[in-house]
Coordinates of C-alpha atoms in Angstrom, one line a residue:
M1 CA 144.6 119.9 149.2
K2 CA 145.7 116.2 149.4
K3 CA 146.9 114.3 152.4
A4 CA 148.5 110.8 152.5
I5 CA 145.8 109.4 154.7
L6 CA 142.1 110.3 154.9
L7 CA 142.5 113.8 155.5
L8 CA 140.2 115.4 152.9
T9 CA 139.2 112.3 151.0
I10 CA 136.5 111.5 153.5
I11 CA 135.0 114.9 153.2
L12 CA 134.7 114.8 149.5
T13 CA 133.3 111.2 149.4
S14 CA 129.6 110.3 149.7
L15 CA 128.7 109.2 153.1
A16 CA 125.9 107.0 151.7
S17 CA 127.9 103.8 151.1
Q18 CA 125.9 100.8 152.2
A19 CA 127.1 98.5 155.1
Q20 CA 126.5 94.8 155.0
V21 CA 124.8 93.1 157.9
Q22 CA 125.9 90.2 159.9
P23 CA 124.8 88.3 163.0
T24 CA 125.6 89.8 166.5
T25 CA 129.0 90.0 168.0
A26 CA 130.5 90.8 171.5
L27 CA 132.2 93.8 169.8
I28 CA 128.9 95.7 169.7
G29 CA 129.4 99.3 170.6
S30 CA 131.7 102.2 169.7
W31 CA 135.5 102.1 169.6
S32 CA 137.8 105.1 169.1
G33 CA 141.5 105.7 168.7
K34 CA 144.1 108.0 167.2
L35 CA 145.7 107.3 163.7
K36 CA 149.1 108.7 163.6
V37 CA 150.5 110.0 160.3
G38 CA 153.8 111.6 160.8
P39 CA 153.3 114.5 163.1
V40 CA 149.5 114.5 162.5
S41 CA 146.9 112.5 164.6
L42 CA 143.3 111.8 163.3
T43 CA 140.7 110.6 165.6
L44 CA 138.7 107.7 164.2
V45 CA 135.5 106.0 165.7
L46 CA 134.2 102.7 164.7
H47 CA 130.6 102.1 165.5
L48 CA 129.1 98.5 165.6
E49 CA 125.4 98.7 165.9
Q50 CA 122.8 95.8 166.3
A51 CA 119.4 96.0 164.5
D52 CA 117.0 93.2 164.0
G53 CA 119.6 90.6 165.0
Y54 CA 122.3 92.0 162.6
V55 CA 125.3 94.2 162.9
T56 CA 126.2 97.2 160.9
V57 CA 129.5 98.9 160.9
T58 CA 130.2 102.6 160.3
L59 CA 133.2 104.8 160.7
D60 CA 133.4 108.4 161.8
S61 CA 136.4 110.8 161.4
P62 CA 135.2 113.6 163.8
D63 CA 138.4 115.7 163.2
Q64 CA 137.3 116.0 159.5
G65 CA 133.5 116.4 160.4
A66 CA 132.7 113.1 158.6
K67 CA 130.2 110.7 160.2
G68 CA 128.4 107.6 159.3
I69 CA 130.7 106.2 156.5
G70 CA 129.4 102.8 155.7
A71 CA 131.8 99.9 155.8
Y72 CA 131.7 96.4 154.2
K73 CA 132.6 93.6 156.7
E74 CA 134.9 91.1 155.4
F75 CA 135.1 89.2 158.7
L76 CA 133.4 89.6 162.1
S77 CA 133.6 87.4 165.3
D78 CA 133.6 87.9 168.9
D79 CA 137.3 88.9 169.0
S80 CA 138.3 89.9 165.4
I81 CA 137.2 92.3 162.7
A82 CA 138.1 93.0 159.2
I83 CA 136.3 95.8 157.3
K84 CA 136.7 97.6 154.0
I85 CA 135.6 101.0 152.7
E86 CA 136.1 100.5 149.0
T87 CA 135.4 104.0 147.8
L88 CA 138.3 105.3 150.0
G89 CA 140.7 102.4 149.5
V90 CA 140.6 101.8 153.2
T91 CA 140.8 98.5 155.2
Y92 CA 141.0 97.9 158.9
R93 CA 141.9 94.5 160.5
A94 CA 142.1 94.1 164.2
R95 CA 141.9 91.4 167.0
L96 CA 140.6 92.0 170.6
K97 CA 143.6 92.1 173.1
D98 CA 143.2 93.3 176.8
D99 CA 139.9 94.7 175.7
K100 CA 141.3 96.8 172.9
L101 CA 141.1 96.4 169.2
D102 CA 144.8 96.0 168.1
G103 CA 145.0 96.3 164.4
T104 CA 146.3 97.8 161.1
F105 CA 144.8 100.6 159.2
S106 CA 145.7 100.6 155.5
Q107 CA 144.9 103.1 152.8
N108 CA 146.1 103.0 149.2
G109 CA 149.2 101.0 150.0
I110 CA 150.1 102.7 153.2
S111 CA 149.6 100.8 156.4
L112 CA 149.7 102.2 160.0
P113 CA 149.0 100.7 163.4
L114 CA 145.6 101.7 164.9
V115 CA 144.4 100.6 168.4
L116 CA 140.9 101.4 169.4
T117 CA 139.5 101.3 172.9
R118 CA 135.8 101.2 173.9
G119 CA 133.8 104.5 173.9
V120 CA 133.6 107.7 172.1
P121 CA 135.9 110.6 173.0
E122 CA 134.1 113.5 174.7
M123 CA 134.2 116.7 173.1
K124 CA 134.5 119.6 175.7
R125 CA 133.0 122.9 174.3
P126 CA 132.8 125.3 177.1
Q127 CA 131.9 128.3 175.0
R128 CA 128.7 126.7 173.6
P129 CA 125.8 128.8 175.0
Q130 CA 123.2 126.9 177.0
P131 CA 119.5 127.8 177.4
P132 CA 117.7 129.6 178.9
Y133 CA 119.1 132.5 176.9
P134 CA 118.7 136.1 178.1
Y135 CA 117.5 137.2 174.7
E136 CA 114.9 136.4 172.2
T137 CA 115.2 134.4 169.0
E138 CA 113.0 134.0 166.0
E139 CA 113.0 131.3 163.4
V140 CA 112.6 132.9 160.0
T141 CA 112.9 132.1 156.3
F142 CA 113.9 134.4 153.3
R143 CA 113.9 133.7 149.6
N144 CA 116.5 134.0 146.8
E145 CA 114.1 134.1 143.9
K146 CA 116.7 134.0 141.1
D147 CA 118.1 130.6 142.4
S148 CA 114.8 129.3 143.7
A149 CA 116.3 128.9 147.1
T150 CA 114.5 129.3 150.4
L151 CA 116.9 129.9 153.3
A152 CA 115.9 129.1 157.0
G153 CA 117.7 130.7 159.8
T154 CA 117.6 132.1 163.4
L155 CA 117.2 135.8 164.0
T156 CA 118.7 136.7 167.4
Y157 CA 117.6 139.8 169.1
P158 CA 120.0 141.5 171.6
V159 CA 119.4 141.4 175.3
G160 CA 116.8 143.9 176.3
Y161 CA 115.3 144.4 172.8
S162 CA 111.8 145.8 172.5
K163 CA 109.9 146.3 169.4
Q164 CA 108.3 149.3 171.1
S165 CA 111.7 151.1 171.4
K166 CA 112.7 154.0 169.2
E167 CA 116.2 152.9 169.2
K168 CA 116.9 150.3 166.5
P169 CA 119.8 147.8 167.1
V170 CA 122.6 147.0 164.6
V171 CA 122.0 143.7 162.9
V172 CA 124.7 141.4 161.3
L173 CA 124.2 138.6 158.8
L174 CA 126.5 135.6 159.3
V175 CA 127.8 134.0 156.2
S176 CA 129.7 130.7 156.4
G177 CA 132.8 129.3 154.7
S178 CA 133.1 126.9 151.8
G179 CA 131.0 123.6 151.9
Q180 CA 127.5 123.1 152.9
Q181 CA 127.2 124.1 156.6
N182 CA 124.3 124.7 159.0
R183 CA 123.4 128.0 160.5
D184 CA 125.8 127.5 163.3
E185 CA 128.7 126.9 160.9
E186 CA 129.1 123.5 162.9
L187 CA 132.2 121.7 162.0
M188 CA 134.7 119.5 164.2
G189 CA 132.2 119.6 167.0
H190 CA 132.3 123.4 167.2
S191 CA 129.5 125.9 166.4
P192 CA 131.3 129.1 165.8
F193 CA 128.2 131.2 164.6
L194 CA 126.2 130.1 167.5
V195 CA 128.9 131.4 169.9
I196 CA 129.3 134.6 167.9
A197 CA 125.5 135.1 167.8
D198 CA 125.2 134.6 171.6
Y199 CA 128.1 137.0 172.3
L200 CA 126.8 139.8 170.1
A201 CA 123.3 139.5 171.5
R202 CA 124.8 140.0 175.0
H203 CA 126.5 143.1 173.7
G204 CA 123.6 144.8 172.0
I205 CA 123.9 143.5 168.4
A206 CA 121.4 141.4 166.5
T207 CA 122.2 138.6 164.2
L208 CA 120.8 136.4 161.5
R209 CA 122.5 133.0 160.8
Y210 CA 121.1 130.7 158.2
D211 CA 121.6 127.1 156.9
D212 CA 123.3 127.1 153.5
R213 CA 121.1 126.3 150.5
A214 CA 119.8 122.7 150.5
T215 CA 121.2 122.1 154.0
G216 CA 119.3 121.8 157.3
A217 CA 115.9 123.5 157.0
S218 CA 117.0 125.4 153.8
V219 CA 115.5 124.0 150.5
G220 CA 116.1 124.6 146.8
G221 CA 119.0 126.1 145.0
E222 CA 121.6 124.5 142.8
V223 CA 124.6 123.0 144.9
K224 CA 126.5 120.7 142.7
N225 CA 127.5 123.4 140.1
A226 CA 127.0 126.5 142.3
T227 CA 129.9 129.0 142.8
T228 CA 130.7 131.7 145.2
E229 CA 128.6 134.1 143.1
D230 CA 125.5 131.9 143.7
F231 CA 126.1 131.8 147.3
M232 CA 126.6 135.5 147.2
R233 CA 123.0 135.9 146.1
D234 CA 121.8 133.8 149.0
A235 CA 123.5 136.4 151.3
L236 CA 122.1 139.3 149.5
A237 CA 118.6 137.9 150.0
G238 CA 119.4 137.7 153.7
L239 CA 120.6 141.5 153.6
D240 CA 117.4 142.4 151.8
F241 CA 115.2 140.6 154.3
L242 CA 116.8 142.3 157.2
R243 CA 116.3 145.6 155.8
H244 CA 112.7 144.9 155.0
Q245 CA 112.0 144.2 158.6
K246 CA 112.4 147.8 159.4
A247 CA 113.4 146.8 163.0
F248 CA 117.1 147.5 162.7
G249 CA 119.5 150.3 162.2
K250 CA 122.7 149.5 160.3
V251 CA 122.7 146.1 158.5
G252 CA 126.1 144.5 158.1
L253 CA 127.6 141.3 157.2
L254 CA 130.2 139.0 158.9
G255 CA 131.7 136.3 156.7
H256 CA 134.1 133.6 157.5
S257 CA 136.6 132.3 154.8
E258 CA 134.6 132.0 151.6
G259 CA 132.0 134.1 153.5
G260 CA 134.7 136.8 153.7
A261 CA 135.0 136.9 150.0
I262 CA 131.2 137.2 149.8
A263 CA 131.4 140.2 152.3
F264 CA 133.7 142.1 150.0
M265 CA 131.8 141.3 146.9
L266 CA 128.6 142.7 148.5
A267 CA 130.5 145.6 150.0
S268 CA 131.8 146.7 146.6
R269 CA 128.3 146.5 145.3
K270 CA 127.1 148.9 148.1
K271 CA 124.8 146.3 149.5
T272 CA 125.9 146.4 153.2
D273 CA 126.6 149.1 155.7
F274 CA 129.7 147.4 157.1
I275 CA 131.6 144.0 156.9
V276 CA 133.6 141.8 159.1
S277 CA 135.9 139.6 157.1
L278 CA 137.1 136.6 159.2
A279 CA 140.0 135.1 157.3
G280 CA 138.6 136.3 154.0
P281 CA 140.7 135.9 150.7
G282 CA 142.9 138.9 149.6
V283 CA 144.5 137.2 146.7
K284 CA 143.5 135.3 143.6
G285 CA 142.0 131.8 144.4
D286 CA 144.7 129.7 142.8
T287 CA 147.5 131.7 144.6
L288 CA 145.7 131.2 147.8
L289 CA 145.0 127.6 147.4
V290 CA 148.7 126.8 146.2
K291 CA 150.0 128.6 149.3
Q292 CA 147.5 126.7 151.5
E293 CA 148.6 123.4 150.1
N294 CA 152.2 124.0 150.6
C295 CA 151.7 125.2 154.1
I296 CA 149.9 122.2 155.1
Q297 CA 152.3 119.9 153.5
Q298 CA 155.1 121.6 155.3
L299 CA 153.5 121.5 158.7
S300 CA 152.9 117.7 158.0
G301 CA 156.5 117.0 157.4
M302 CA 156.0 116.5 153.7
P303 CA 157.6 118.3 150.7
A304 CA 156.0 121.6 149.8
T305 CA 156.6 121.9 146.2
M306 CA 153.2 122.6 144.6
T307 CA 152.9 125.3 141.7
V308 CA 150.0 127.0 140.4
E309 CA 150.3 125.3 137.1
Q310 CA 150.5 121.9 138.9
F311 CA 147.5 122.8 141.1
R312 CA 145.4 123.7 138.1
Q313 CA 146.2 120.4 136.3
Q314 CA 144.8 118.3 139.3
P315 CA 141.7 116.2 138.1
E316 CA 139.4 117.6 141.0
V317 CA 140.1 121.1 139.7
Q318 CA 138.8 120.0 136.3
Q319 CA 135.7 118.3 137.8
M320 CA 134.5 120.8 140.4
R321 CA 132.6 123.9 139.0
W322 CA 133.0 125.7 142.3
L323 CA 136.8 125.2 142.3
Q324 CA 137.0 126.2 138.7
W325 CA 135.4 129.4 139.5
F326 CA 137.2 130.1 142.7
I327 CA 140.8 129.6 141.3
D328 CA 140.0 132.3 138.7
Y329 CA 138.4 134.7 141.2
D330 CA 140.7 137.8 142.1
P331 CA 139.2 139.8 145.0
S332 CA 141.3 142.8 144.4
A333 CA 138.7 144.8 142.4
D334 CA 136.1 144.1 145.1
I335 CA 138.4 145.0 147.9
R336 CA 139.3 148.3 146.3
K337 CA 135.6 149.2 145.8
S338 CA 134.6 148.4 149.4
R339 CA 133.8 151.9 150.7
C340 CA 131.9 150.9 153.8
P341 CA 133.6 150.3 157.1
V342 CA 135.7 147.0 157.1
F343 CA 137.2 144.9 159.9
A344 CA 139.5 142.4 158.3
L345 CA 141.1 139.9 160.7
N346 CA 143.2 136.8 160.5
G347 CA 145.3 134.4 162.7
D348 CA 149.0 134.1 162.1
R349 CA 148.8 130.2 162.3
D350 CA 145.8 130.0 159.8
C351 CA 147.2 127.4 157.3
Q352 CA 144.1 127.7 155.0
V353 CA 144.0 131.4 154.3
I354 CA 147.5 132.4 155.1
S355 CA 147.6 135.7 157.1
S356 CA 150.9 137.1 155.7
Q357 CA 149.7 136.6 152.1
N358 CA 146.0 137.7 152.3
L359 CA 145.9 140.1 155.2
T360 CA 148.8 142.0 153.7
A361 CA 146.9 142.3 150.3
I362 CA 143.7 143.5 151.9
R363 CA 145.7 146.1 153.9
Q364 CA 147.2 147.4 150.8
L365 CA 144.0 147.3 148.7
L366 CA 141.5 148.7 151.1
P367 CA 140.5 152.3 150.7
K368 CA 141.9 154.5 153.4
S369 CA 139.3 155.1 156.2
K370 CA 139.6 155.8 159.8
K371 CA 136.7 153.2 160.5
N372 CA 138.6 150.4 158.9
L373 CA 140.6 148.0 160.9
V374 CA 143.0 145.2 159.8
K375 CA 144.3 143.0 162.6
E376 CA 146.3 139.9 162.8
Y377 CA 146.1 137.7 165.9
P378 CA 149.0 135.6 167.2
T379 CA 148.7 131.9 167.7
L380 CA 145.2 131.7 166.1
N381 CA 144.2 129.2 163.4
H382 CA 141.5 129.4 160.6
L383 CA 138.6 129.0 163.2
F384 CA 140.4 131.7 165.4
Q385 CA 141.3 129.2 168.1
H386 CA 144.4 129.4 170.1
C387 CA 146.6 126.5 168.7
T388 CA 149.9 124.9 168.4
T389 CA 150.4 124.2 164.6
G390 CA 147.3 125.5 162.9
L391 CA 146.7 122.2 161.1
L392 CA 143.1 121.1 160.5
T393 CA 143.5 118.0 162.7
E394 CA 143.8 120.2 165.7
Y395 CA 140.4 121.9 165.3
S396 CA 138.4 119.1 167.2
E397 CA 141.0 118.6 169.9
I398 CA 140.9 122.3 171.0
E399 CA 138.3 123.0 173.5
E400 CA 138.0 126.8 172.6
T401 CA 135.6 127.5 169.7
I402 CA 136.7 131.1 169.2
S403 CA 139.2 133.4 170.8
P404 CA 137.4 135.7 173.4
E405 CA 139.7 138.5 172.3
V406 CA 138.3 138.2 168.7
L407 CA 134.7 138.1 170.1
S408 CA 135.4 141.3 172.1
D409 CA 137.0 143.2 169.2
I410 CA 134.2 142.4 166.8
A411 CA 131.5 143.6 169.3
Q412 CA 133.4 146.8 170.1
W413 CA 134.3 147.6 166.5
I414 CA 130.6 147.2 165.4
N415 CA 129.2 149.1 168.5
G416 CA 131.9 152.0 167.7
L417 CA 130.5 152.5 164.2

């Protein structure tokens, strides 16, 4: 996916760029504002921090989950600033006016006005659970020996759980989407897996969520050249760990996006007792990503003309091992061979895994079973938030982390197995 300004460039760029230092300025502090690109608005936050008599400058793009991007200062005074992020082709030049930085943001030949005001925008997340919790948690690790990866996670027991009880609760392994994410699947200020684990614990279901390999407290495992198959082995190690605890009844898997693909891969191998696929792929990778690209372009007011052939010729496709594997992966065989109970769900405003394309395919491919449930939710995006357009830039602006109806349906379906 490509955007005219910033949209995914920041995510794919190293955040380790070095910022030069310069003597202090009256502009010390954080400044934030909205960069409007057609119908899309991106929140940008500029930080000027003083350390040892010098000032460093970094940029955040919270809508994209990017923080601490180092900026080179071309000019800095008490009322003016000019910075450059060379790796992104970005410049920002502004002058202080009425206690606002009134300036111009430029990237790769495109210039747009950008006004920043003092302070950092508050992200309200009313669904984020707060301690003390009415249930027990345990920090655990498990090992994927083949890939030399040790995964660290949080095992959450349901409310009222007792080791002495003869009744063993259901447990669900939570598997995140693409990209390195922590155990809460934290992105855009939201923590979907934390919210899901909390809700399920309050409804009698245990969960294990873990940091992706080489992320958070997890160590080891190849990342740069890893594919979905490699990440599947991490999930399999988690399922094996849960079975070996002998503290649970059914052991299932809930996967989001790429995690949904992993769910079907392990279901087809008879490694899990049931799966929940949150916006999991139902069609071949290149077909999915081209539909995704065109949908986002169209919603952003740009031409939607990408073809599979054009997509495959893009330089990033040639350079990324994960992407090379994913565009060739067709989940059809894995879906057909998934004989365990399956709950596949998607939002009709998801512009990353298009519901009409992928959920339709899953419904057609899935073996017939009274225990299976395939459901589309109106007005929900890829994160299962109620939304307006479904664009990625809305994610951080929406206070809701995940639809209460989705949470309720997941718990009721699992408890009904």
